[in-house]
XYZ file of C-alpha atoms in Angstrom:
602
model
C 0.283 0.309 -0.155
C 1.382 3.088 -1.157
C 2.755 5.384 1.980
C 0.536 8.994 2.023
C 3.314 12.193 0.583
C 4.779 13.700 3.848
C 2.937 16.488 5.003
C 3.882 20.453 3.552
C 5.393 21.903 5.662
C 3.545 25.370 7.353
C 5.218 28.672 7.429
C 5.431 29.875 11.246
C 2.963 31.329 13.576
C 3.112 34.805 14.057
C 4.632 36.135 17.250
C 1.698 36.696 19.702
C 2.857 39.622 22.038
C 3.125 38.594 25.609
C 0.712 39.848 27.922
C 2.180 42.266 30.731
C 2.923 41.074 34.093
C 4.499 42.200 37.210
C 4.211 45.355 39.207
C 3.096 48.192 36.891
C 5.839 51.077 36.130
C 5.109 54.746 35.226
C 7.148 54.158 32.099
C 5.129 51.357 30.796
C 1.438 53.287 32.407
C 2.914 56.482 29.920
C 3.487 54.275 27.092
C 0.262 53.064 27.317
C -1.556 56.585 27.867
C -0.096 57.444 24.816
C -0.948 54.493 22.478
C -4.693 54.843 23.747
C -4.388 58.645 22.799
C -5.644 59.886 26.612
C -1.998 62.214 26.549
C 0.097 63.683 23.252
C 3.076 63.170 22.106
C 4.633 65.938 24.245
C 2.412 65.143 27.219
C 3.881 62.435 27.677
C 7.338 63.852 26.825
C 7.067 66.113 29.374
C 5.741 63.888 31.826
C 9.048 61.289 30.895
C 11.243 63.957 31.818
C 9.879 66.311 34.853
C 10.109 62.310 36.506
C 13.099 60.590 34.947
C 15.430 61.540 37.537
C 13.080 61.039 40.575
C 13.519 58.436 42.954
C 10.616 57.586 44.806
C 9.420 54.518 46.109
C 5.172 55.424 45.518
C 3.141 53.354 43.048
C 3.094 54.429 39.438
C -0.784 55.688 39.475
C 0.663 57.970 41.982
C 3.631 58.899 41.183
C 2.132 59.850 37.765
C -0.899 62.038 39.467
C 1.167 63.752 41.355
C 2.159 65.136 37.645
C -0.971 66.320 36.407
C -1.012 65.116 33.528
C -3.625 66.632 30.804
C -5.977 64.705 28.555
C -5.171 65.229 24.850
C -9.202 65.575 24.099
C -10.629 69.032 26.274
C -7.284 69.381 28.511
C -8.502 67.898 31.482
C -6.418 66.410 34.422
C -5.514 63.172 34.824
C -6.274 62.735 38.534
C -5.438 59.510 40.313
C -8.985 58.394 40.248
C -8.742 59.106 36.460
C -5.347 57.339 35.789
C -6.902 53.807 38.497
C -10.182 53.752 35.436
C -7.647 53.801 33.091
C -5.230 51.191 34.254
C -8.820 48.775 35.188
C -9.906 49.077 31.267
C -6.400 48.174 30.041
C -6.252 45.227 32.730
C -10.361 44.320 31.555
C -11.105 44.818 35.103
C -13.885 46.736 36.832
C -13.203 50.088 38.286
C -14.140 50.555 41.886
C -14.200 53.731 44.246
C -14.127 51.606 47.664
C -16.497 53.372 49.803
C -16.235 51.956 53.172
C -19.949 52.624 54.263
C -20.378 49.097 51.975
C -17.771 47.472 53.683
C -17.816 44.808 56.328
C -14.715 45.193 58.375
C -14.991 42.109 60.311
C -15.477 40.011 57.225
C -12.131 41.940 55.365
C -10.132 41.137 58.636
C -11.877 36.840 58.551
C -10.564 36.803 54.990
C -7.197 37.354 55.530
C -4.693 38.573 57.763
C -3.590 42.895 57.319
C 0.304 41.392 57.134
C -0.908 39.199 54.280
C -2.884 42.349 52.912
C 0.026 45.157 53.298
C 2.439 42.305 51.859
C 0.574 41.664 48.605
C -1.350 45.102 48.573
C -4.683 43.956 48.243
C -7.729 44.838 50.349
C -11.367 42.390 50.337
C -14.095 44.492 49.590
C -17.446 41.947 49.422
C -17.263 38.623 50.990
C -20.507 36.948 49.426
C -20.994 32.659 50.055
C -19.702 32.377 46.868
C -17.242 34.838 46.194
C -14.496 37.085 47.643
C -13.942 41.164 45.650
C -10.648 41.920 46.358
C -9.613 45.603 45.415
C -6.027 45.827 44.104
C -3.705 48.295 42.569
C -1.534 45.998 40.581
C -3.728 44.163 38.256
C -0.982 42.422 37.088
C 0.331 40.375 39.743
C -2.852 37.759 40.760
C 0.051 34.632 42.357
C -2.182 35.601 45.560
C -5.534 34.384 44.134
C -5.141 30.971 44.656
C -3.560 31.194 47.547
C -6.588 33.168 48.906
C -9.061 30.934 47.355
C -7.774 27.824 49.069
C -7.911 29.665 52.607
C -11.452 31.465 51.904
C -13.439 28.835 50.047
C -14.450 30.934 47.759
C -13.967 32.392 43.983
C -11.488 35.350 43.552
C -13.258 38.097 41.742
C -10.203 41.085 41.509
C -11.490 44.779 40.906
C -8.554 48.054 40.855
C -8.596 50.347 43.433
C -5.933 53.606 43.610
C -3.265 52.283 46.204
C -3.813 55.289 48.500
C -7.267 54.479 49.955
C -6.363 50.868 49.479
C -3.962 51.594 51.868
C -5.641 53.480 53.851
C -8.573 51.212 54.227
C -6.507 47.894 55.145
C -4.938 49.609 58.076
C -8.397 51.327 58.960
C -10.237 48.174 59.045
C -8.133 45.615 60.347
C -7.105 48.132 63.271
C -11.057 48.433 63.722
C -11.457 44.740 63.820
C -8.696 44.092 65.838
C -10.405 46.612 68.628
C -13.644 45.370 68.318
C -12.085 41.519 68.828
C -10.137 42.947 71.828
C -13.308 44.161 73.070
C -15.252 41.189 72.563
C -12.926 38.456 73.834
C -12.994 41.051 77.116
C -16.117 41.130 77.427
C -16.726 37.267 77.334
C -13.738 36.947 79.540
C -16.157 39.087 82.174
C -19.186 37.663 81.512
C -20.751 41.016 79.403
C -24.146 40.190 79.385
C -25.014 42.430 80.960
C -23.995 46.023 82.675
C -22.665 45.098 85.361
C -20.266 43.413 83.408
C -18.686 46.504 82.795
C -18.069 47.700 86.320
C -17.215 44.753 88.189
C -14.172 42.489 88.646
C -14.814 39.098 86.570
C -13.615 36.358 88.106
C -9.612 36.725 86.657
C -9.567 39.667 87.992
C -9.827 41.776 85.090
C -11.717 44.794 84.751
C -13.799 45.570 81.617
C -14.531 49.505 81.062
C -14.993 52.544 79.605
C -11.490 53.274 78.924
C -9.729 50.052 78.132
C -7.570 50.971 74.756
C -10.133 48.643 72.990
C -12.911 50.752 73.265
C -10.917 53.631 72.971
C -10.024 53.324 69.451
C -13.613 51.842 68.270
C -15.233 55.212 69.571
C -12.440 57.520 68.057
C -12.665 55.399 64.793
C -16.484 55.614 64.934
C -16.316 59.788 65.218
C -14.102 60.454 62.676
C -15.426 57.743 60.152
C -19.209 60.151 61.129
C -17.258 63.001 60.245
C -15.335 61.944 57.087
C -18.668 60.856 55.772
C -20.079 63.817 56.196
C -22.930 61.877 58.602
C -25.638 64.199 60.863
C -26.210 61.315 63.143
C -24.860 59.157 64.624
C -27.655 56.099 65.856
C -26.438 53.433 68.065
C -29.232 50.739 67.680
C -28.508 47.286 69.990
C -30.797 44.079 68.723
C -30.666 40.685 69.932
C -28.277 39.062 68.321
C -25.782 42.464 67.377
C -25.690 46.023 67.616
C -26.372 48.252 64.571
C -24.052 51.444 63.646
C -25.840 53.593 61.673
C -25.288 57.075 60.154
C -27.613 59.503 58.379
C -26.088 61.075 55.838
C -27.862 63.736 53.709
C -31.172 62.871 55.441
C -30.892 58.767 54.903
C -30.068 56.101 57.281
C -26.872 53.915 56.088
C -25.803 51.064 57.914
C -22.030 50.983 58.842
C -21.172 47.915 61.053
C -22.481 45.608 63.368
C -20.838 44.392 66.382
C -21.737 42.119 69.392
C -23.758 43.170 72.426
C -20.778 42.885 74.462
C -18.791 45.366 72.404
C -21.863 47.772 72.006
C -22.430 48.001 75.899
C -19.269 48.799 75.972
C -19.096 51.864 73.284
C -21.575 52.980 74.761
C -20.664 53.544 78.527
C -17.488 55.109 76.984
C -19.635 57.992 75.074
C -21.510 58.327 78.078
C -18.433 58.547 80.138
C -16.686 61.186 78.050
C -20.509 63.095 78.017
C -20.749 63.488 82.014
C -23.772 61.275 81.688
C -24.723 58.638 84.154
C -22.357 55.759 83.524
C -24.185 53.241 85.688
C -27.977 54.444 85.119
C -29.604 52.510 82.076
C -33.295 52.351 83.199
C -33.978 55.965 82.382
C -33.370 58.383 79.365
C -30.616 60.517 79.207
C -29.217 63.924 77.546
C -25.493 64.749 77.290
C -23.073 66.900 75.082
C -19.639 66.142 73.601
C -16.909 68.560 72.185
C -14.213 67.150 70.326
C -12.223 67.434 66.485
C -12.838 66.754 63.098
C -9.895 65.408 61.047
C -9.231 68.676 60.311
C -8.858 70.013 63.326
C -11.739 71.968 63.918
C -14.500 71.750 67.067
C -17.569 70.181 66.831
C -19.620 69.331 69.402
C -22.413 66.201 69.249
C -25.404 66.286 71.367
C -25.854 62.904 72.524
C -29.866 61.071 73.856
C -30.055 57.710 75.409
C -33.573 55.402 75.498
C -34.171 51.931 77.416
C -35.193 49.102 74.629
C -35.951 45.811 74.536
C -32.686 44.488 74.195
C -29.771 47.291 75.781
C -30.046 51.357 75.640
C -30.049 52.962 72.029
C -27.227 55.900 71.806
C -28.542 58.704 69.301
C -25.545 61.431 68.293
C -26.362 64.393 66.543
C -23.251 66.229 65.019
C -23.451 69.350 64.429
C -20.791 71.925 62.240
C -20.163 74.370 63.020
C -19.910 75.461 59.496
C -23.885 74.787 58.378
C -24.639 78.005 61.316
C -22.981 80.279 60.237
C -24.138 80.270 56.405
C -26.018 83.565 54.428
C -29.274 83.066 53.402
C -28.258 81.755 49.875
C -25.849 79.422 51.446
C -28.772 77.836 53.314
C -31.354 77.733 50.047
C -33.346 80.981 50.662
C -34.291 82.745 46.859
C -33.612 86.234 46.777
C -37.100 86.765 46.470
C -37.604 85.456 50.110
C -34.053 86.324 51.564
C -34.724 89.808 51.211
C -38.351 89.963 52.889
C -36.655 87.894 55.480
C -34.405 90.244 56.228
C -37.468 93.194 56.584
C -38.724 90.419 59.206
C -35.843 90.045 61.364
C -34.939 94.004 61.324
C -38.412 94.443 63.069
C -37.683 96.167 66.984
C -40.721 94.217 67.880
C -42.982 91.466 66.958
C -43.090 87.248 66.927
C -41.642 84.796 64.442
C -42.210 81.782 64.015
C -40.186 78.838 62.177
C -42.767 75.662 61.452
C -42.065 72.591 59.730
C -41.103 68.835 61.302
C -37.682 67.584 63.265
C -35.336 67.270 61.539
C -36.787 70.235 58.521
C -33.353 72.705 59.423
C -35.562 74.990 61.768
C -32.659 75.598 64.292
C -30.065 76.016 61.769
C -32.403 78.918 60.237
C -32.642 80.434 63.505
C -29.137 80.181 64.640
C -28.128 81.463 61.227
C -30.439 84.369 61.488
C -29.822 84.738 65.666
C -25.912 85.523 64.605
C -26.648 87.795 62.026
C -28.836 90.358 64.907
C -26.735 89.671 67.642
C -24.470 93.059 67.472
C -22.497 94.066 70.646
C -25.152 96.365 71.099
C -27.848 93.593 70.949
C -28.480 91.257 73.786
C -29.566 87.776 72.418
C -31.045 85.498 75.058
C -32.263 81.951 73.989
C -34.288 79.380 76.443
C -34.219 76.211 74.975
C -34.733 72.268 75.322
C -32.665 71.048 74.825
C -29.718 73.977 74.154
C -28.451 72.601 70.265
C -25.284 74.407 70.044
C -23.266 76.616 72.300
C -22.517 80.007 71.029
C -20.590 83.053 72.136
C -22.694 85.721 70.577
C -25.932 84.524 72.728
C -27.207 84.233 76.290
C -28.013 80.870 76.144
C -30.547 78.558 79.290
C -31.710 75.353 79.393
C -35.058 74.734 80.582
C -35.058 72.163 83.610
C -38.663 70.281 84.064
C -37.804 69.122 86.961
C -37.157 71.665 89.021
C -40.577 73.418 87.332
C -38.054 75.719 84.669
C -39.550 75.223 81.293
C -40.098 77.792 78.826
C -42.770 79.791 79.853
C -41.121 80.605 83.446
C -37.975 80.903 81.299
C -39.942 83.978 78.807
C -40.622 85.006 82.291
C -37.083 85.387 84.134
C -35.371 86.271 80.500
C -37.891 89.609 80.513
C -36.110 91.074 84.093
C -32.712 90.130 81.846
C -33.245 93.439 79.728
C -33.027 91.383 76.174
C -33.265 93.315 72.925
C -34.179 89.452 70.842
C -35.753 86.422 73.106
C -35.543 82.982 71.110
C -38.049 80.503 72.804
C -36.935 76.297 71.934
C -40.424 75.774 71.266
C -44.216 76.797 71.803
C -45.713 74.281 73.263
C -48.204 75.094 75.436
C -50.703 77.839 75.961
C -48.593 79.582 79.068
C -45.631 79.781 76.680
C -47.463 80.949 74.416
C -48.709 83.475 76.369
C -45.298 84.718 77.510
C -43.815 85.161 74.171
C -46.995 87.404 73.007
C -46.570 89.141 76.362
C -42.479 89.620 75.384
C -43.433 91.227 71.987
C -46.016 93.670 73.306
C -43.284 94.390 75.851
C -41.013 95.975 72.503
C -38.740 92.697 72.324
C -38.101 90.558 68.573
C -39.633 86.807 69.538
C -38.350 84.112 67.374
C -39.948 80.940 68.609
C -40.516 77.245 66.286
C -43.466 75.763 65.678
C -44.734 71.940 64.697
C -47.434 72.630 61.661
C -47.406 71.606 58.187
C -47.571 75.151 56.850
C -46.806 78.502 57.391
C -50.953 79.976 57.922
C -51.524 76.303 59.698
C -49.752 78.306 62.667
C -52.533 80.948 63.357
C -54.406 78.048 63.600
C -52.016 76.641 65.863
C -52.179 79.223 68.025
C -55.656 79.692 68.832
C -56.746 76.122 69.308
C -54.094 76.694 71.907
C -56.117 79.243 73.066
C -53.950 82.710 72.509
C -56.717 84.997 71.222
C -57.723 86.699 67.979
C -56.499 90.179 68.361
C -53.213 89.251 70.032
C -51.898 87.611 67.234
C -52.837 90.288 65.445
C -51.115 93.301 68.012
C -47.842 90.879 67.855
C -47.362 88.362 65.041
C -44.632 89.693 61.810
C -44.236 86.559 59.812
C -43.635 82.875 59.598
C -41.563 80.991 58.122
C -42.058 76.753 56.864
C -39.130 74.740 55.373
C -38.493 71.709 54.269
C -35.096 70.146 53.865
C -34.352 68.197 50.113
C -31.297 67.071 48.448
C -28.961 68.176 46.133
C -27.942 66.772 43.293
C -24.341 65.612 42.967
C -22.407 67.807 41.232
C -19.630 65.054 39.791
C -22.655 63.100 37.999
C -25.605 65.520 37.358
C -26.890 65.237 33.816
C -30.171 66.846 32.187
C -33.398 65.220 32.397
C -34.737 64.322 29.178
C -37.714 62.700 30.908
C -38.832 65.109 32.593
C -41.151 67.761 30.803
C -42.987 71.204 31.879
C -46.104 69.569 31.818
C -45.187 67.175 34.641
C -43.630 70.312 36.407
C -46.743 72.290 36.227
C -48.958 68.948 37.253
C -46.997 69.134 40.637
C -47.967 72.805 41.359
C -51.067 72.881 40.162
C -53.097 75.248 40.441
C -50.441 77.311 40.830
C -48.234 79.026 37.563
C -44.428 78.415 37.783
C -44.076 81.046 35.236
C -42.270 80.530 31.634
C -38.735 81.244 33.171
C -36.033 78.796 32.005
C -36.487 75.220 32.702
C -33.313 73.448 33.231
C -34.351 69.899 34.557
C -31.430 67.886 35.907
C -30.732 64.204 37.335
C -28.126 62.733 39.370
C -26.477 59.498 37.247
C -24.954 58.033 40.495
C -21.457 58.179 40.887
C -18.740 57.259 43.494
C -18.905 60.282 44.906
C -22.324 60.415 46.098
C -22.597 56.317 46.899
C -24.569 56.728 43.420
C -28.171 58.060 44.983
C -27.347 60.992 42.429
C -27.933 62.832 45.529
C -25.214 65.330 48.117
C -25.736 67.346 50.567
C -28.931 69.683 51.165
C -31.004 72.566 51.064
C -33.789 74.511 52.380
C -36.989 75.242 50.361
C -38.739 77.760 52.202
C -42.735 78.975 52.412
C -42.589 82.606 54.164
C -45.708 84.491 55.367
C -45.331 87.899 55.867
C -48.773 89.434 57.398
C -49.971 91.932 56.360
C -53.475 94.133 57.492
C -55.487 91.922 54.559
C -54.146 89.103 56.138
C -54.839 90.510 60.317
C -58.945 91.205 58.984
C -59.157 87.682 57.953
C -57.566 86.562 61.305
C -60.030 89.016 62.499
C -62.889 88.037 60.843
C -62.763 84.048 62.311
C -59.968 81.834 60.940
C -60.335 80.130 57.767
C -57.433 78.234 56.722
C -57.965 78.174 52.751
C -58.685 81.331 52.722
C -55.885 82.419 54.901
C -53.608 80.455 52.421
C -54.980 82.267 49.583
C -54.506 85.856 50.911
C -51.079 84.832 51.857
C -49.987 84.084 48.260
C -51.907 86.660 47.046
C -49.261 89.173 49.499
C -46.028 87.348 48.015
C -46.310 83.826 50.295
C -45.405 81.041 47.676
C -46.184 77.464 48.811
C -43.476 75.065 50.025
C -44.259 72.815 46.527
C -44.332 75.496 44.901
C -40.794 76.865 45.543
C -39.276 73.384 45.580
C -40.682 72.864 41.936
C -38.634 76.286 41.244
C -35.665 74.746 42.365
C -36.288 71.353 40.524
C -36.590 73.889 37.340
C -33.079 75.447 38.241
C -31.496 72.134 38.050
C -30.532 72.113 41.732
C -32.189 69.063 42.545
C -35.625 66.529 41.850
C -39.357 66.613 41.277
C -39.221 63.491 43.086
C -37.059 65.155 45.851
C -39.840 67.846 46.089
C -42.899 65.836 46.615
C -41.529 63.497 48.549
C -40.528 66.691 50.874
C -43.290 69.186 50.870
C -47.314 68.918 51.228
C -49.821 69.213 48.169
C -50.830 72.835 47.104
C -54.333 72.407 46.348
């Protein structure tokens, strides 16, 4: 049988480029940027000339970010995040901006040791039953992946994050986990199931108290973390199995961390001790305050409130940022229309000005900002509060003490003998306090106070329901400011909203007319700066009722709330919904946010 002819020789295969391996070098990164058209040849040469001879142990991303290269298109700078995003695309991996609120530090510490994470420059950021997501700034080094998968018994999914964040949060998360574990072990050794374990010696003679180093470290981390995340409140909530810590940011609560009950008890005891509260007493509510400093060295004041619950003592810390209380009217969110009318009201010599709205609507911030403007050396400003929200050296502030029969009415009565020019009453809750406010206004004082009503005209019906005669309201009331807080759009990711229409806006404010001005609706796309919410920060929207002779005539003739609202609008008051819709039309917030925060105008 004849043999088959030999196969014809095949031409050699084209050489395939080898995939890049090893640490990212800054020269290689510049080359990739140039090849991708991110930078021009001139920019690449300039960068190489600037750092070629400079010795540095910093990662390549950090070195190039310090040079401030500019993009080829548009001339925008290539900062650290932009370079990290480019590197992620080059490595065909997902990019991640680490959000510490979404990372469980306890799970991070269980996945790998701090030494291992630091040696390889990696950080676990999410752990599920089948997967662990690990952030790295060296996407071309993966020799650690197999070992982590064997140890964790989970599949590793790598993401690219900037090296500065990885280094920072590696130190913070593992330090926090160590501190929590130390407190937990000490609590277990002392049978820490009740509060007595924090103040009594255990069998081994060791005392677990609020001054333990682990407790101190956890509390310090908690505060600095809250300041860094722009939190307005810290909630510490005991549960059956785990204590939950949450931050309120831009009006929305975010879960931060879960700790064992023993650790929650120790943290609460430490904070109460610093606030000079009764550490042993857990059966009744307590109030306190603490002064500390934020990472920038600025003094921060926090107001504390405890409440007994089924599983322990709940603690809420309200953070007062000194920068917020000194804003001007525009910074608070006043439109030019309302700012001018408000300035005219507060310049009056005597009368009553009320600020209304639900709890957390910014009434205190508006009052403090206004009082700071009128509290000159020639003006005596005195307040009676429950509690004192924020200590201010320009005011004479007094705390009511119901247990001593010293309430708002008694406080105002005493203040009138202290030769004040301006009096601020924390809240009008009853007829006696309202009568004292009227008396103070009639005797030549300018009185500020708050009231809980849905809108400005309702303040008159509320006071008359308390028992204040209409003729006294007409003689003393200058105006009422109702307000709400709405979230503002994130400036980094907001974009024109093509789905919004002027018809939707008109329907939301019906029967009022928003006018024919420029309409620029925006919507937040979501980014790392706003935690994908599309919002960052809050602003006030206001409904200012200035009392006119026509309005007084309606009050004297018998209160009809709908008539009061129509007359107030005729006198220049913009309803809350209308004021918010105008802010949405300006592209500062969204119509959905306004509708959720304000009552209907119909």
